[in-house]
Short mmCIF file of C-alpha atoms in Angstrom, two decimals:
data_model
loop_
_atom_site.label_atom_id
_atom_site.label_comp_id
_atom_site.label_asym_id
_atom_site.label_seq_id
_atom_site.Cartn_x
_atom_site.Cartn_y
_atom_site.Cartn_z
CA UNK A 24 0.01 -0.01 0.25
CA UNK A 25 2.83 2.14 0.90
CA UNK A 26 4.77 1.49 -2.61
CA UNK A 27 1.78 2.22 -4.45
CA UNK A 28 0.88 5.65 -2.55
CA UNK A 29 4.89 6.68 -3.05
CA UNK A 30 4.16 5.75 -6.90
CA UNK A 31 0.93 8.02 -7.68
CA UNK A 32 2.50 10.85 -5.26
CA UNK A 33 4.77 10.80 -7.99
CA UNK A 34 2.71 10.58 -11.02
CA UNK A 35 0.73 12.91 -9.23
CA UNK A 36 3.75 15.26 -8.99
CA UNK A 37 4.63 15.03 -12.34
CA UNK A 38 1.04 15.47 -14.00
CA UNK A 39 1.04 18.63 -12.24
CA UNK A 40 3.76 20.02 -14.48
CA UNK A 41 1.30 20.07 -17.32
CA UNK A 42 -1.37 21.98 -15.44
CA UNK A 43 -1.11 25.03 -17.48
CA UNK A 44 -2.64 27.68 -14.96
CA UNK A 45 -5.54 29.46 -17.37
CA UNK A 46 -4.66 32.47 -19.79
CA UNK A 47 -6.69 35.15 -18.19
CA UNK A 48 -5.21 34.34 -15.11
CA UNK A 49 -2.32 34.39 -15.84
CA UNK A 50 -2.02 37.73 -18.07
CA UNK A 51 -3.73 39.34 -14.45
CA UNK A 52 -1.35 38.41 -12.76
CA UNK A 53 1.39 39.39 -14.78
CA UNK A 54 -0.04 42.87 -15.13
CA UNK A 55 -0.23 43.30 -11.55
CA UNK A 56 3.74 42.30 -11.71
CA UNK A 57 4.44 44.95 -14.45
CA UNK A 58 2.21 47.91 -12.19
CA UNK A 59 4.10 47.23 -9.41
CA UNK A 60 7.76 47.04 -11.17
CA UNK A 61 7.54 48.29 -14.65
CA UNK A 62 10.33 50.96 -13.15
CA UNK A 63 12.94 47.83 -12.20
CA UNK A 64 12.14 46.15 -15.69
CA UNK A 65 12.93 49.53 -17.11
CA UNK A 66 16.24 49.82 -15.13
CA UNK A 67 17.38 46.30 -15.47
CA UNK A 68 17.26 47.58 -19.69
CA UNK A 69 18.93 50.24 -19.24
CA UNK A 70 21.67 48.62 -16.74
CA UNK A 71 22.75 46.27 -19.76
CA UNK A 72 22.15 48.43 -22.66
CA UNK A 73 24.98 50.38 -20.44
CA UNK A 74 27.36 47.42 -22.35
CA UNK A 75 29.02 48.43 -25.28
CA UNK A 76 28.14 45.55 -28.33
CA UNK A 77 29.15 45.94 -31.02
CA UNK A 78 29.72 42.36 -32.62
CA UNK A 79 33.87 43.50 -33.88
CA UNK A 80 35.06 44.21 -30.22
CA UNK A 81 35.47 40.45 -29.15
CA UNK A 82 35.67 41.95 -25.34
CA UNK A 83 32.38 44.04 -24.89
CA UNK A 84 31.07 41.26 -26.45
CA UNK A 85 32.49 38.93 -23.57
CA UNK A 86 31.42 40.98 -20.84
CA UNK A 87 27.56 40.83 -21.75
CA UNK A 88 28.09 37.02 -22.30
CA UNK A 89 29.12 37.03 -19.19
CA UNK A 90 26.23 39.69 -17.70
CA UNK A 91 23.68 37.45 -19.20
CA UNK A 92 25.03 34.25 -17.69
CA UNK A 93 24.83 35.36 -14.41
CA UNK A 94 21.46 36.99 -14.63
CA UNK A 95 19.99 34.13 -15.97
CA UNK A 96 21.42 31.78 -13.25
CA UNK A 97 20.42 33.61 -10.85
CA UNK A 98 16.73 32.25 -12.08
CA UNK A 99 17.80 29.27 -11.38
CA UNK A 100 19.44 27.99 -15.21
CA UNK A 101 22.47 26.40 -15.68
CA UNK A 102 24.30 28.21 -18.15
CA UNK A 103 27.23 28.08 -20.35
CA UNK A 104 29.38 29.26 -22.89
CA UNK A 105 29.99 27.50 -25.88
CA UNK A 106 33.46 28.52 -27.54
CA UNK A 107 34.70 28.05 -31.12
CA UNK A 108 38.17 29.50 -31.93
CA UNK A 109 38.66 33.40 -32.33
CA UNK A 110 34.92 34.02 -32.30
CA UNK A 111 32.45 35.34 -29.79
CA UNK A 112 30.98 32.57 -27.16
CA UNK A 113 27.64 31.62 -27.53
CA UNK A 114 25.07 31.58 -24.37
CA UNK A 115 23.85 28.08 -24.02
CA UNK A 116 21.46 27.34 -20.73
CA UNK A 117 19.18 24.70 -19.54
CA UNK A 118 16.14 25.38 -17.06
CA UNK A 119 14.68 21.80 -16.93
CA UNK A 120 10.71 21.25 -15.81
CA UNK A 121 9.60 18.26 -13.73
CA UNK A 122 7.83 16.40 -15.48
CA UNK A 123 8.40 18.07 -18.55
CA UNK A 124 7.14 15.96 -22.38
CA UNK A 125 8.68 18.51 -24.26
CA UNK A 126 11.62 21.36 -25.12
CA UNK A 127 11.56 24.92 -25.86
CA UNK A 128 14.16 26.30 -27.30
CA UNK A 129 14.66 30.13 -26.78
CA UNK A 130 17.00 32.26 -28.90
CA UNK A 131 18.37 35.88 -28.68
CA UNK A 132 21.02 37.76 -29.83
CA UNK A 133 23.34 39.78 -27.62
CA UNK A 134 25.82 41.73 -30.48
CA UNK A 135 25.20 44.95 -32.35
CA UNK A 136 25.81 46.40 -35.04
CA UNK A 137 28.71 49.72 -35.45
CA UNK A 138 28.30 53.21 -33.89
CA UNK A 139 28.80 56.53 -35.77
CA UNK A 140 28.02 58.59 -32.62
CA UNK A 141 27.98 61.98 -34.57
CA UNK A 142 24.69 60.84 -36.31
CA UNK A 143 22.57 60.16 -33.34
CA UNK A 144 20.46 63.04 -31.26
CA UNK A 145 23.10 61.93 -28.71
CA UNK A 146 26.22 61.19 -29.17
CA UNK A 147 26.72 58.41 -26.45
CA UNK A 148 24.92 55.46 -27.99
CA UNK A 149 26.19 52.94 -24.69
CA UNK A 150 24.52 55.15 -22.59
CA UNK A 151 20.86 55.27 -23.16
CA UNK A 152 17.70 58.00 -22.74
CA UNK A 153 14.33 58.21 -21.96
CA UNK A 154 11.97 59.93 -24.49
CA UNK A 155 8.32 60.61 -23.75
CA UNK A 156 7.88 59.24 -27.01
CA UNK A 157 9.51 59.54 -30.94
CA UNK A 158 12.39 61.70 -31.23
CA UNK A 159 10.44 62.13 -34.39
CA UNK A 160 7.06 63.34 -32.96
CA UNK A 161 8.69 65.70 -30.94
CA UNK A 162 9.42 63.06 -27.92
CA UNK A 163 10.77 65.32 -24.86
CA UNK A 164 13.58 63.86 -22.52
CA UNK A 165 12.29 62.44 -18.96
CA UNK A 166 14.42 61.03 -16.11
CA UNK A 167 14.48 57.42 -15.37
CA UNK A 168 11.63 56.77 -13.17
CA UNK A 169 11.97 55.75 -9.43
CA UNK A 170 11.53 52.48 -7.91
CA UNK A 171 7.63 51.94 -7.77
CA UNK A 172 6.89 54.83 -9.76
CA UNK A 173 4.42 54.58 -13.25
CA UNK A 174 5.64 54.12 -16.95
CA UNK A 175 3.65 55.13 -19.86
CA UNK A 176 3.44 52.36 -23.26
CA UNK A 177 4.68 55.59 -25.55
CA UNK A 178 7.41 56.64 -23.91
CA UNK A 179 10.61 55.37 -25.46
CA UNK A 180 14.65 54.30 -24.36
CA UNK A 181 16.46 55.26 -27.03
CA UNK A 182 20.24 53.63 -27.43
CA UNK A 183 22.43 50.98 -29.49
CA UNK A 184 20.38 47.51 -29.14
CA UNK A 185 17.33 48.46 -27.50
CA UNK A 186 15.37 46.73 -29.74
CA UNK A 187 17.79 44.61 -31.90
CA UNK A 188 18.48 42.79 -29.44
CA UNK A 189 18.47 43.14 -25.63
CA UNK A 190 14.89 43.39 -25.27
CA UNK A 191 13.74 40.30 -25.44
CA UNK A 192 16.47 39.05 -22.44
CA UNK A 193 14.89 41.35 -20.14
CA UNK A 194 10.95 40.52 -21.28
CA UNK A 195 12.59 36.98 -20.52
CA UNK A 196 13.79 37.69 -17.26
CA UNK A 197 11.43 39.40 -16.31
CA UNK A 198 8.40 36.60 -16.85
CA UNK A 199 10.40 34.02 -14.76
CA UNK A 200 10.92 36.59 -12.38
CA UNK A 201 6.83 37.15 -12.12
CA UNK A 202 5.89 33.75 -12.36
CA UNK A 203 8.26 32.67 -9.79
CA UNK A 204 6.60 35.40 -7.39
CA UNK A 205 3.41 34.13 -8.34
CA UNK A 206 4.13 30.31 -8.32
CA UNK A 207 3.37 29.80 -12.21
CA UNK A 208 4.83 26.75 -13.18
CA UNK A 209 6.22 26.52 -16.34
CA UNK A 210 5.11 23.85 -18.85
CA UNK A 211 8.29 22.97 -20.54
CA UNK A 212 12.01 22.09 -20.93
CA UNK A 213 13.25 25.20 -21.16
CA UNK A 214 17.24 25.72 -23.29
CA UNK A 215 19.20 28.82 -24.44
CA UNK A 216 20.64 30.32 -27.36
CA UNK A 217 22.00 32.85 -27.35
CA UNK A 218 24.00 34.26 -30.29
CA UNK A 219 27.31 36.60 -29.92
CA UNK A 220 27.08 37.12 -33.19
CA UNK A 221 24.62 37.63 -35.20
CA UNK A 222 24.62 41.19 -36.39
CA UNK A 223 27.79 39.60 -38.31
CA UNK A 224 26.19 36.33 -39.86
CA UNK A 225 26.62 33.99 -36.88
CA UNK A 226 29.54 32.42 -39.05
CA UNK A 227 29.92 29.59 -36.49
CA UNK A 228 26.74 28.98 -35.44
CA UNK A 229 26.35 25.92 -37.17
CA UNK A 230 29.44 24.82 -36.29
CA UNK A 231 28.58 25.23 -32.54
CA UNK A 232 25.10 22.94 -32.93
CA UNK A 233 27.59 20.73 -34.92
CA UNK A 234 30.36 20.22 -32.19
CA UNK A 235 27.50 20.36 -29.63
CA UNK A 236 24.94 18.35 -31.52
CA UNK A 237 23.55 16.28 -28.08
CA UNK A 238 22.71 19.84 -26.29
CA UNK A 239 19.82 20.06 -29.30
CA UNK A 240 18.56 16.75 -30.29
CA UNK A 241 15.71 16.64 -27.71
CA UNK A 242 14.40 20.62 -28.59
CA UNK A 243 10.69 20.31 -30.21
CA UNK A 244 10.83 23.59 -31.37
CA UNK A 245 12.76 26.84 -31.45
CA UNK A 246 11.02 30.29 -30.34
CA UNK A 247 13.45 33.19 -31.94
CA UNK A 248 12.83 36.28 -30.53
CA UNK A 249 13.98 39.18 -32.80
CA UNK A 250 12.60 41.56 -35.61
CA UNK A 251 9.87 43.81 -34.85
CA UNK A 252 5.86 43.31 -34.71
CA UNK A 253 4.11 43.32 -38.34
CA UNK A 254 3.35 47.40 -38.64
CA UNK A 255 -0.50 47.83 -37.44
CA UNK A 256 1.19 46.92 -33.52
CA UNK A 257 -0.28 43.63 -33.17
CA UNK A 258 1.27 41.06 -31.98
CA UNK A 259 2.09 38.88 -34.48
CA UNK A 260 3.95 35.29 -35.28
CA UNK A 261 6.61 34.98 -38.49
CA UNK A 262 7.27 31.15 -39.53
CA UNK A 263 9.92 31.85 -41.02
CA UNK A 264 12.66 34.25 -42.60
CA UNK A 265 14.16 35.51 -46.21
CA UNK A 266 17.54 34.35 -46.92
CA UNK A 267 20.65 36.64 -47.70
CA UNK A 268 23.27 36.84 -50.35
CA UNK A 269 25.52 39.65 -51.58
CA UNK A 270 28.07 40.53 -54.42
CA UNK A 271 29.75 43.55 -55.04
CA UNK A 272 31.17 44.89 -58.60
CA UNK A 273 33.19 47.30 -59.57
CA UNK A 274 33.87 48.63 -62.94
CA UNK A 275 37.40 49.93 -64.33
CA UNK A 276 38.25 52.99 -66.60
CA UNK A 277 41.39 54.39 -67.05
CA UNK A 278 44.39 52.91 -65.07
CA UNK A 279 44.57 56.41 -63.41
CA UNK A 280 41.84 59.15 -62.66
CA UNK A 281 41.97 61.43 -65.90
CA UNK A 282 40.93 65.33 -65.41
CA UNK A 283 37.38 66.13 -66.89
CA UNK A 284 38.69 68.84 -68.71
CA UNK A 285 41.59 66.62 -70.71
CA UNK A 286 39.48 63.93 -71.07
CA UNK A 287 36.01 64.40 -70.98
CA UNK A 288 34.01 62.77 -73.87
CA UNK A 289 36.98 60.87 -74.46
CA UNK A 290 37.80 58.44 -71.51
CA UNK A 291 34.66 55.80 -70.36
CA UNK A 292 33.55 57.12 -67.52
CA UNK A 293 33.04 53.83 -64.63
CA UNK A 294 30.19 56.12 -63.20
CA UNK A 295 28.34 56.46 -66.22
CA UNK A 296 28.81 52.43 -67.24
CA UNK A 297 27.81 51.36 -63.47
CA UNK A 298 24.22 53.77 -63.99
CA UNK A 299 23.84 51.99 -67.00
CA UNK A 300 24.10 48.29 -66.27
CA UNK A 301 21.82 48.76 -62.84
CA UNK A 302 19.28 50.48 -64.65
CA UNK A 303 19.10 47.75 -66.36
CA UNK A 304 18.45 45.09 -63.85
CA UNK A 305 15.08 46.66 -62.60
CA UNK A 306 12.29 47.81 -64.76
CA UNK A 307 10.40 51.19 -63.78
CA UNK A 308 7.90 48.69 -61.80
CA UNK A 309 10.33 47.40 -59.43
CA UNK A 310 10.72 43.95 -61.24
CA UNK A 311 14.22 42.52 -61.34
CA UNK A 312 14.30 41.84 -65.22
CA UNK A 313 17.55 39.33 -64.77
CA UNK A 314 16.76 36.30 -66.16
CA UNK A 315 15.62 33.40 -64.39
CA UNK A 316 15.57 36.23 -61.03
CA UNK A 317 11.83 34.81 -60.17
CA UNK A 318 11.74 31.23 -61.45
CA UNK A 319 13.12 29.14 -58.47
CA UNK A 320 10.42 30.84 -55.74
CA UNK A 321 8.55 28.46 -54.20
CA UNK A 322 4.88 29.69 -53.88
CA UNK A 323 2.09 30.26 -50.86
CA UNK A 324 0.37 27.61 -50.32
CA UNK A 325 -3.12 27.90 -49.86
CA UNK A 326 -2.94 28.77 -46.08
CA UNK A 327 -0.36 30.46 -46.19
CA UNK A 328 -1.40 32.82 -48.72
CA UNK A 329 -4.98 33.40 -46.66
CA UNK A 330 -2.84 34.29 -43.22
CA UNK A 331 -1.18 37.30 -45.59
CA UNK A 332 -4.85 38.20 -46.76
CA UNK A 333 -6.16 38.26 -43.37
CA UNK A 334 -3.63 40.59 -42.21
CA UNK A 335 -4.56 44.61 -42.15
CA UNK A 336 -3.32 46.77 -44.63
CA UNK A 337 -1.10 49.14 -43.31
CA UNK A 338 1.01 50.56 -47.04
CA UNK A 339 -1.35 53.74 -46.73
CA UNK A 340 -0.04 54.42 -43.47
CA UNK A 341 3.43 53.37 -43.91
CA UNK A 342 4.05 54.76 -47.49
CA UNK A 343 2.88 58.28 -45.27
CA UNK A 344 4.95 57.71 -41.95
CA UNK A 345 8.39 56.90 -44.66
CA UNK A 346 7.27 60.31 -46.81
CA UNK A 347 7.03 58.40 -49.85
CA UNK A 348 4.04 58.51 -52.57
CA UNK A 349 3.96 55.65 -54.24
CA UNK A 350 5.89 52.25 -54.24
CA UNK A 351 6.82 49.38 -56.18
CA UNK A 352 4.85 47.30 -58.53
CA UNK A 353 2.87 49.74 -58.48
CA UNK A 354 1.87 49.89 -54.68
CA UNK A 355 2.05 46.81 -54.37
CA UNK A 356 0.90 45.62 -50.66
CA UNK A 357 3.93 45.09 -48.42
CA UNK A 358 3.50 41.35 -47.66
CA UNK A 359 3.18 40.33 -50.96
CA UNK A 360 6.07 42.51 -52.23
CA UNK A 361 8.10 40.60 -48.81
CA UNK A 362 7.70 36.64 -50.35
CA UNK A 363 10.05 38.10 -53.35
CA UNK A 364 13.36 37.92 -54.14
CA UNK A 365 14.64 41.10 -53.35
CA UNK A 366 18.02 43.16 -55.24
CA UNK A 367 19.25 45.83 -53.18
CA UNK A 368 21.74 48.44 -53.98
CA UNK A 369 22.80 49.32 -50.91
CA UNK A 370 25.71 51.11 -51.49
CA UNK A 371 27.75 53.24 -53.87
CA UNK A 372 31.23 54.46 -54.38
CA UNK A 373 32.48 56.84 -57.57
CA UNK A 374 34.89 59.29 -56.82
CA UNK A 375 33.45 62.22 -54.28
CA UNK A 376 30.18 64.62 -54.32
CA UNK A 377 29.81 67.92 -52.40
CA UNK A 378 32.75 70.23 -51.46
CA UNK A 379 35.34 67.50 -52.15
CA UNK A 380 34.20 66.46 -55.88
CA UNK A 381 37.22 66.99 -58.34
CA UNK A 382 36.74 67.61 -61.85
CA UNK A 383 38.08 64.04 -62.66
CA UNK A 384 36.77 61.09 -64.92
CA UNK A 385 37.06 58.60 -61.86
CA UNK A 386 39.46 55.65 -63.11
CA UNK A 387 36.25 53.17 -61.40
CA UNK A 388 33.12 53.15 -59.96
CA UNK A 389 31.69 50.07 -57.69
CA UNK A 390 28.30 48.82 -56.52
CA UNK A 391 27.23 47.03 -53.71
CA UNK A 392 24.30 44.42 -54.02
CA UNK A 393 22.09 42.44 -51.06
CA UNK A 394 19.23 39.61 -53.10
CA UNK A 395 17.54 38.58 -50.20
CA UNK A 396 15.92 34.82 -50.68
CA UNK A 397 12.50 33.04 -50.59
CA UNK A 398 11.99 29.83 -50.11
CA UNK A 399 13.34 28.05 -53.04
CA UNK A 400 15.79 30.14 -54.31
CA UNK A 401 19.81 29.24 -53.93
CA UNK A 402 22.23 31.39 -52.66
CA UNK A 403 24.91 30.61 -55.53
CA UNK A 404 22.62 30.15 -58.05
CA UNK A 405 21.13 34.07 -57.63
CA UNK A 406 24.49 35.24 -57.37
CA UNK A 407 25.03 33.02 -60.81
CA UNK A 408 22.09 35.03 -62.12
CA UNK A 409 23.37 38.27 -62.14
CA UNK A 410 26.47 37.58 -63.11
CA UNK A 411 25.24 36.32 -66.10
CA UNK A 412 23.36 39.16 -66.42
CA UNK A 413 26.64 41.48 -66.27
CA UNK A 414 28.58 39.33 -69.13
CA UNK A 415 25.50 39.50 -71.04
CA UNK A 416 25.84 43.35 -71.29
CA UNK A 417 28.95 42.83 -72.32
CA UNK A 418 31.88 42.78 -69.63
CA UNK A 419 33.83 40.04 -68.85
CA UNK A 420 34.68 39.15 -64.88
CA UNK A 421 37.27 38.74 -62.52
CA UNK A 422 38.02 38.16 -59.18
CA UNK A 423 40.69 40.63 -58.48
CA UNK A 424 41.99 44.37 -59.93
CA UNK A 425 42.19 43.46 -63.58
CA UNK A 426 45.98 43.81 -64.70
CA UNK A 427 47.79 45.70 -67.81
CA UNK A 428 46.59 42.71 -70.08
CA UNK A 429 43.71 41.89 -68.93
CA UNK A 430 42.83 45.52 -69.80
CA UNK A 431 44.69 45.37 -73.01
CA UNK A 432 42.26 42.20 -74.04
CA UNK A 433 39.63 42.94 -72.41
CA UNK A 434 37.33 46.88 -73.26
CA UNK A 435 34.60 46.52 -70.19
CA UNK A 436 36.13 44.64 -67.00
CA UNK A 437 34.20 43.99 -64.21
CA UNK A 438 36.11 43.02 -60.78
CA UNK A 439 32.57 41.02 -59.05
CA UNK A 440 33.46 40.33 -55.14
CA UNK A 441 30.77 37.43 -53.77
CA UNK A 442 29.25 36.88 -49.95
CA UNK A 443 27.07 33.91 -50.45
CA UNK A 444 25.34 34.23 -47.40
CA UNK A 445 22.59 31.61 -46.87
CA UNK A 446 19.13 30.44 -47.83
CA UNK A 447 15.34 31.43 -46.92
CA UNK A 448 13.74 29.16 -44.13
CA UNK A 449 10.35 28.32 -43.06
CA UNK A 450 7.75 26.45 -41.18
CA UNK A 451 4.46 25.83 -41.73
CA UNK A 452 2.07 27.48 -39.69
CA UNK A 453 0.11 24.24 -39.39
CA UNK A 454 3.41 22.73 -37.39
CA UNK A 455 1.86 20.55 -34.36
CA UNK A 456 4.61 22.09 -32.26
CA UNK A 457 3.77 25.48 -33.33
CA UNK A 458 -0.01 25.31 -32.09
CA UNK A 459 0.44 25.31 -28.83
CA UNK A 460 1.57 28.48 -28.75
CA UNK A 461 -0.37 30.31 -31.34
CA UNK A 462 -2.95 28.84 -29.00
CA UNK A 463 -1.65 30.47 -25.92
CA UNK A 464 -1.27 33.74 -27.13
CA UNK A 465 -4.41 34.19 -28.58
CA UNK A 466 -5.88 33.29 -25.16
CA UNK A 467 -3.57 35.89 -23.48
CA UNK A 468 -4.87 38.35 -25.21
CA UNK A 469 -8.20 37.82 -24.80
CA UNK A 470 -9.90 39.51 -28.01
CA UNK A 471 -8.23 42.96 -27.25
CA UNK A 472 -5.97 42.32 -29.84
CA UNK A 473 -5.28 39.85 -32.87
CA UNK A 474 -2.37 37.71 -33.41
CA UNK A 475 -1.50 38.70 -36.95
CA UNK A 476 0.57 34.79 -38.18
CA UNK A 477 2.68 35.51 -41.38
CA UNK A 478 4.27 33.51 -43.26
CA UNK A 479 7.99 34.97 -43.34
CA UNK A 480 9.62 38.56 -42.13
CA UNK A 481 10.92 40.14 -44.39
CA UNK A 482 14.38 40.64 -43.05
CA UNK A 483 17.15 37.31 -42.88
CA UNK A 484 18.29 35.25 -40.17
CA UNK A 485 20.63 31.17 -40.94
CA UNK A 486 17.73 30.06 -39.10
CA UNK A 487 17.81 27.46 -42.36
CA UNK A 488 20.54 25.71 -40.23
CA UNK A 489 17.55 24.89 -37.68
CA UNK A 490 15.09 23.80 -39.78
CA UNK A 491 17.60 21.86 -42.85
CA UNK A 492 20.67 21.02 -40.40
CA UNK A 493 18.69 20.58 -36.86
CA UNK A 494 15.06 19.65 -38.84
CA UNK A 495 13.28 21.15 -35.85
CA UNK A 496 10.48 23.32 -36.66
CA UNK A 497 10.69 27.32 -35.52
CA UNK A 498 8.76 30.32 -35.17
CA UNK A 499 9.86 33.91 -35.20
CA UNK A 500 8.39 36.09 -31.85
CA UNK A 501 8.91 39.83 -32.30
CA UNK A 502 8.20 42.40 -29.60
CA UNK A 503 9.78 45.92 -30.77
CA UNK A 504 8.09 48.60 -32.79
CA UNK A 505 8.45 48.77 -36.33
CA UNK A 506 10.21 52.30 -36.40
CA UNK A 507 12.92 51.12 -33.88
CA UNK A 508 15.61 52.48 -36.82
CA UNK A 509 17.30 49.13 -35.97
CA UNK A 510 21.06 49.06 -36.73
CA UNK A 511 20.68 52.54 -37.95
CA UNK A 512 21.00 55.95 -35.50
CA UNK A 513 18.01 56.39 -32.47
CA UNK A 514 17.69 52.75 -32.41
CA UNK A 515 14.90 52.80 -30.30
CA UNK A 516 12.32 50.90 -28.30
CA UNK A 517 8.88 50.95 -27.69
CA UNK A 518 8.00 50.87 -23.79
CA UNK A 519 5.01 49.12 -24.71
CA UNK A 520 6.16 46.69 -26.83
CA UNK A 521 8.32 45.93 -23.57
CA UNK A 522 5.58 45.75 -22.01
CA UNK A 523 4.21 43.18 -24.07
CA UNK A 524 7.54 41.00 -24.61
CA UNK A 525 6.84 39.91 -20.92
CA UNK A 526 3.63 38.57 -21.68
CA UNK A 527 4.80 36.99 -25.01
CA UNK A 528 7.76 35.20 -23.19
CA UNK A 529 5.47 34.00 -20.40
CA UNK A 530 3.12 32.37 -23.31
CA UNK A 531 6.20 30.24 -24.35
CA UNK A 532 6.90 29.54 -20.87
CA UNK A 533 3.08 28.49 -20.59
CA UNK A 534 2.11 26.80 -23.00
CA UNK A 535 -0.80 23.71 -23.04
CA UNK A 536 0.92 20.49 -24.23
CA UNK A 537 -0.22 19.79 -27.67
#
């Protein structure tokens, strides 16, 4: 009899961790916690943002990693650094849940983009500042609130990595603290993969996953916390990302710059040559005219297209916000454009302009191009299409600066440097591992807001390493505001989005059984 009671008690204890707290009750508890602790949560974000984290500075990135280890260890997680020589570390962690039959891995990155302090409203991007609303809307500087003080959802924190990507760490820590205070059980084993190299393309992520494969075999769902909410500011789930590939093309004229009075109208001008080459890559409606550019696109499923059709239209408001009277393909819907590969000129260089302009015929001109990829596009294959187009315009392609012999043999020379990048990734929207999170978020929103489900985010992350390498499903759970100036001066985070992020993280931690 005693043995029976012992077994029964153990079984009950195991099952208890599968009982999910009702969504409305959890939402109420979280709101109480945020009301009492919002200023402290904001202070925690400020503290984290004060740590410089530009990807190229390995010492600074490591200091961020050690800070994360300390913070999550305090919450009972078992943390460690996964190291690859000459690389920034990955912070890995485990937070097991007794009796749980499912493992969720939460991804975020803690490295940041470079800064040019002269272009920021505050010249100290790693000294966060608080404003009453967006600076562009006339926001005024505010003092940081004292402990226990209320905050307003329209307030914004300005500083590098406010939204990309330190906010998810603070939201997750706050969710863990709130759940501990109200004794809310988790329903899954939780693992963490915190990336220190995302802003430079996560070049070592594949190696880390391969060398520590045993740590990831039991993961049932990857939850990526990065990127912005939909422009309508409604809660959003994305089921994939675009990939990216890139190249630089340099066209050559004479072997040195020439005086424009002595040689203009005689020597070929690489700037004009480049303008002609680029103008032939897209038509006036924004359609890429490179042969075969759209041939490999994997069409959306009927369910994915229905989901897109159900998303609120924001194009008119977005054009107004960005000062645009018209957008590509005769104002085709924003989300429809994000489901196609894009060809973007991200930088041009040819001599100088303004007060430093000189009367010369430049000897070379360079363009940097990125190509965003969708499902079906192969990074190398897309680069081949672009290069073939360049060849068809009469250019001889080289991988190095041309020699005197090359110049003598070829009238038009293009040096092409490739950055292969990675393919797109997408999980089916009806995948059974994702549906518990969808249901949990919808219930916690309580009908006050609608959860938007979108097949793919416009930006790029190397998530193919998960969908193809690990063969695992994924979902992207963003929390940042769409107008956060990601990667740019005056990066910011709207505080209402941070508070929503706490709820979103709690939803992940309390997902019901499948």
